[in-house]
Short mmCIF file of C-alpha atoms and ligand atoms in Angstrom, two decimals:
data_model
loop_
_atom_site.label_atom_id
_atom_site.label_comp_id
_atom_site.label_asym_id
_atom_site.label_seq_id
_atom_site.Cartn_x
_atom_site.Cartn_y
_atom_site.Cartn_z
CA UNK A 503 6.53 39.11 143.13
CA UNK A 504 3.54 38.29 145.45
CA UNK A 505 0.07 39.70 143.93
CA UNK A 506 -2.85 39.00 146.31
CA UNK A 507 -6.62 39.71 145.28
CA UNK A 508 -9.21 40.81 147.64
CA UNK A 509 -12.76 40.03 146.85
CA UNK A 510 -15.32 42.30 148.35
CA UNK A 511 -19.39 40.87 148.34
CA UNK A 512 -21.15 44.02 149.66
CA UNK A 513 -24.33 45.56 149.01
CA UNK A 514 -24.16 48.77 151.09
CA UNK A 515 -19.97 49.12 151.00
CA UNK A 516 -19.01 48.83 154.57
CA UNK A 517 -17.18 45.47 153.35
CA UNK A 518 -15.42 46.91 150.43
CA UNK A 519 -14.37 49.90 153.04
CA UNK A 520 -13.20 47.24 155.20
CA UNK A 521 -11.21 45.75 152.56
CA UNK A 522 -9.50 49.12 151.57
CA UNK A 523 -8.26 49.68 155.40
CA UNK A 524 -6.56 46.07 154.77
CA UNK A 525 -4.74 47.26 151.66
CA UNK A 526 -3.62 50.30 153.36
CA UNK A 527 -1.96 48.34 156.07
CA UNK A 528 0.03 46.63 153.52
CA UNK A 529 3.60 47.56 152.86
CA UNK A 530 3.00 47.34 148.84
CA UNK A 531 -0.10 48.50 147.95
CA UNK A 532 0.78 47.92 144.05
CA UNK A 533 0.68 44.43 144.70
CA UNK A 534 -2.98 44.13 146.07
CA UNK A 535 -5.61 44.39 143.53
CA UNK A 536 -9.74 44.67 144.73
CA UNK A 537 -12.39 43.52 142.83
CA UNK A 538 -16.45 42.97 143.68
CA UNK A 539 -17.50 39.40 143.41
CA UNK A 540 -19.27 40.26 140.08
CA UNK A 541 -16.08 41.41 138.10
CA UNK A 542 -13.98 38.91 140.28
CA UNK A 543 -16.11 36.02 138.12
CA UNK A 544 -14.72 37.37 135.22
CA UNK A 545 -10.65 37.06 135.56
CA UNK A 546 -8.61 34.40 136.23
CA UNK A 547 -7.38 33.61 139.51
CA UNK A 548 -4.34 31.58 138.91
CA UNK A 549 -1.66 34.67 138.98
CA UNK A 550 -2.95 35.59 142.46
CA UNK A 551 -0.64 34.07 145.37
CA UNK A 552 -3.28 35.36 148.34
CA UNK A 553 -6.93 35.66 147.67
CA UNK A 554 -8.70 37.16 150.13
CA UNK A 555 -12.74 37.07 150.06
CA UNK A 556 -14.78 39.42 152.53
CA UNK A 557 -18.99 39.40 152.40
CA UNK A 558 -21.26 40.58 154.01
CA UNK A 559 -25.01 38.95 156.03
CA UNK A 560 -28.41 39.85 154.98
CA UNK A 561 -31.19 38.77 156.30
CA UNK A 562 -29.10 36.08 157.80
CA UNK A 563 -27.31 34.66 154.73
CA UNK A 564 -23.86 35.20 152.43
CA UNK A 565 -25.07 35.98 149.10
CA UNK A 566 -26.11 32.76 146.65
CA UNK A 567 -23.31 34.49 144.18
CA UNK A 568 -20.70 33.94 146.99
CA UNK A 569 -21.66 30.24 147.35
CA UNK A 570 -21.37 30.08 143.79
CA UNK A 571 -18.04 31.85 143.37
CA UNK A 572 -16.79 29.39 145.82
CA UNK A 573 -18.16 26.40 144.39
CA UNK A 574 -16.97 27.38 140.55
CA UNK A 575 -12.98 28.41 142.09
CA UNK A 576 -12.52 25.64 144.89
CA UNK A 577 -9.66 23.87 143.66
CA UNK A 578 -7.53 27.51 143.23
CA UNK A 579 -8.63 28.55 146.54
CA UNK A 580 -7.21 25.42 148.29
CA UNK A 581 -4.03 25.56 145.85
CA UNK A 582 -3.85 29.27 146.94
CA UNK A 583 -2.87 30.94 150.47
CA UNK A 584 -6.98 31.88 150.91
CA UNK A 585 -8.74 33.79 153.17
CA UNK A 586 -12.53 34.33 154.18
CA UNK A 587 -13.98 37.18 156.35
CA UNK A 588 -17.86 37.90 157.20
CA UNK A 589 -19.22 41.10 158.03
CA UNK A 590 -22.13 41.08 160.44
CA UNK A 591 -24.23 43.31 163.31
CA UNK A 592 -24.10 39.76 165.25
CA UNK A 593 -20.81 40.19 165.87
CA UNK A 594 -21.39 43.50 167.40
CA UNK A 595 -21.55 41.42 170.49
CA UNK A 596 -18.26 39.91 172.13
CA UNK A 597 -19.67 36.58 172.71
CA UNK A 598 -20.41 36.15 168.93
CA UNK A 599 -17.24 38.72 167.58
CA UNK A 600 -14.69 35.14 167.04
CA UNK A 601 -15.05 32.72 163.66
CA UNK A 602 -15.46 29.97 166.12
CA UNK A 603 -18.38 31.55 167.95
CA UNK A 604 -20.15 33.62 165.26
CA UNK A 605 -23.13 31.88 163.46
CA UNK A 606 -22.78 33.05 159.69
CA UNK A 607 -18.89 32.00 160.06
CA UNK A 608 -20.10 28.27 160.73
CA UNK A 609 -22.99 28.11 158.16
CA UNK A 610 -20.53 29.36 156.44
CA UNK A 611 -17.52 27.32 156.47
CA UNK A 612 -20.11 24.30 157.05
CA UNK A 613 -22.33 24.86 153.67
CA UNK A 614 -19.19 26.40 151.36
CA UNK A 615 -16.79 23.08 152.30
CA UNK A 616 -13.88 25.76 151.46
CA UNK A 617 -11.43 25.71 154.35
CA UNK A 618 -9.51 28.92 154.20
CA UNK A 619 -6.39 29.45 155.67
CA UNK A 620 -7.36 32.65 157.81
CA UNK A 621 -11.17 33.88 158.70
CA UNK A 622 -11.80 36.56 160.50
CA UNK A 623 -15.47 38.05 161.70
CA UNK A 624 -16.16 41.87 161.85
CA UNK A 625 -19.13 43.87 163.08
CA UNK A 626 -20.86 45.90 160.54
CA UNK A 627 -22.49 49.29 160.30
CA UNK A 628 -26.68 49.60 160.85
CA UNK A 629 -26.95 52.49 158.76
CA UNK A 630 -30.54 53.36 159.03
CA UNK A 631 -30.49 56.62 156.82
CA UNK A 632 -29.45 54.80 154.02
CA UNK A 633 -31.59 51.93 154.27
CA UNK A 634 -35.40 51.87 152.02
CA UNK A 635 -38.59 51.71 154.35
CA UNK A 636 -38.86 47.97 154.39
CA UNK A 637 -35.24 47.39 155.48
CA UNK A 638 -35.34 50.40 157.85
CA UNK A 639 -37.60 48.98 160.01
CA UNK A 640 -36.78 45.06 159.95
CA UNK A 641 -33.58 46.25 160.93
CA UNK A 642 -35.26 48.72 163.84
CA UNK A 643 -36.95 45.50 165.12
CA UNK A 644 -34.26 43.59 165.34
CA UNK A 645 -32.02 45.90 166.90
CA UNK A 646 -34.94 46.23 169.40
CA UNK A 647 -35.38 42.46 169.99
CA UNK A 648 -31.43 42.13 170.38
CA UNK A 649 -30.73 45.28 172.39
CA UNK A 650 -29.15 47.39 169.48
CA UNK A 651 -29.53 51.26 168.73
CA UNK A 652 -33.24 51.94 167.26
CA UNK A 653 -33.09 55.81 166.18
CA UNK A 654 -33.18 55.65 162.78
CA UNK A 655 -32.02 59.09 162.08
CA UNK A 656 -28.57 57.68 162.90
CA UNK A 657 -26.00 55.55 161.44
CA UNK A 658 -24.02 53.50 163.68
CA UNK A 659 -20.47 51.68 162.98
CA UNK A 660 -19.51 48.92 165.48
CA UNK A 661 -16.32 47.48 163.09
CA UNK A 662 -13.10 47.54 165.83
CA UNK A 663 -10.72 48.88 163.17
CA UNK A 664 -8.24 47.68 165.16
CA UNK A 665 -9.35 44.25 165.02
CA UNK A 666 -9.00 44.44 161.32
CA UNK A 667 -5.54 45.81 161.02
CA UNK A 668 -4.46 43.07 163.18
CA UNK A 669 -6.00 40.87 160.48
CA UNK A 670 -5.12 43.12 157.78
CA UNK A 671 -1.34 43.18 159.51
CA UNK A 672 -1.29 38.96 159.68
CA UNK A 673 -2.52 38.68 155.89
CA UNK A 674 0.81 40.62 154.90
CA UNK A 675 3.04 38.93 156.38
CA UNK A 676 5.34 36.48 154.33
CA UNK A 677 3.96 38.47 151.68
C1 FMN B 955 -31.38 44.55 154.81
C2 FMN B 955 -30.30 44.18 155.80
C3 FMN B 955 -30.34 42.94 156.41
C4 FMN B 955 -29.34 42.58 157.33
N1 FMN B 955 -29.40 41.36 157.95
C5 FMN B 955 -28.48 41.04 158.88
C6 FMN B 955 -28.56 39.81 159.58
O1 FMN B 955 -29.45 38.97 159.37
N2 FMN B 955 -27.63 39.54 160.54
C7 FMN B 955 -26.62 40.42 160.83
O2 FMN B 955 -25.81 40.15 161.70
N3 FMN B 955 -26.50 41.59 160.16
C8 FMN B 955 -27.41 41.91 159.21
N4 FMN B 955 -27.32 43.10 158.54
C9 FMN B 955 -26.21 44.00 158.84
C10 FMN B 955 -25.14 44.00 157.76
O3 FMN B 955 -24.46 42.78 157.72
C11 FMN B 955 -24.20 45.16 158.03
O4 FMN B 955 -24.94 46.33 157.85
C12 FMN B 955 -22.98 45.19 157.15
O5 FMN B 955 -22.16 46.25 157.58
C13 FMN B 955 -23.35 45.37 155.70
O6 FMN B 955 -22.20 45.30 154.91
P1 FMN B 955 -22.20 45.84 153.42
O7 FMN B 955 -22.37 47.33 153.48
O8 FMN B 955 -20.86 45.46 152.91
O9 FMN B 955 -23.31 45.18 152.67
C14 FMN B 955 -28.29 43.49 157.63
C15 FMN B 955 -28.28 44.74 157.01
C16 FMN B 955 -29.26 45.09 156.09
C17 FMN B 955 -29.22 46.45 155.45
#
């Protein structure tokens, strides 16, 4: 039997929600297991056939653990069929919404040296209601400077769920 692992890096959960739509578009369910990065260091990898990893940007960077996690599992992820997906408010914008034309993607790909099989790029949320005062109103700025929403009494969610079944649909298959 296939078992595929998806790896969520997150820090407000709009990637691990992303990652939960893509199990739900699978046909077995049973067979997917999700774990955070942090519990993900802790198993081994080698009876997954599909690992999927999906992170999210702050402040313009994947987190140092993901880099890590990369760097410590290489060899399985190139054995394995592996895939990578960022989560960003960049790619809110259709000239930046495509691996090949979304920054973090090629920092990404560029710094990790891992060369998955699939990546995929998904806008986040801004969700300014949950966000402390510092982070409230860095992110108000640069939705200002970049022509996003600024009321902060909002939350706003620009991920094209369709977008990520079609991923979600393309992971499955073969599976
Ligand atoms: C403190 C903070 C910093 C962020 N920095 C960036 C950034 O530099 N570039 C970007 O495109 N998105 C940035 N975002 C948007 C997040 O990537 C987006 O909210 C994403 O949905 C968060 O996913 P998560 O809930 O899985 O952590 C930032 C969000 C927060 C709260």
């Amino acid at each position: 039997m296939s078992v595929s692992l998806i790896i969520y890096s997150s820090t407000d959960g709009h990637t691990k929600t992303i990652c939960e739509r893509m199990i739900n578009s699978s046909n077995d369910k049973n067979s997917v297991k999700i774990l955070s990065l942090n519990e993900a260091t802790k198993i081994d990898l080698s009876e997954f056939n599909k690992i999927i990893i999906g992170a999210s940007i702050r402040y313009g960077k994947h987190s140092k653990k993901l880099y890590n996690f990369i760097e410590n599992n290489k060899i399985m992820l190139d054995q394995k069929e592996s895939s990578f997906f960022s989560v960003n408010v960049v790619a809110r914008k259709s000239e930046k919404n495509s691996p090949e034309t979304n920054p973090y993607i090629k920092k990404f790909l560029k710094i990790s040296k891992w060369t998955p099989k699939k990546v995929g790029v998904f806008a986040g949320k801004v969700d300014y209601p949950n966000y402390g005062f510092f982070d409230k109103y860095i992110i108000k700025l640069i939705m200002f400077i970049t022509k996003g929403p600024t009321d902060t009494s909002q939350s706003f969610e620009f991920t094209d769920w369709s977008k990520v079944d079609d991923f979600a649909k393309e992971l499955w298959t073969n599976s």
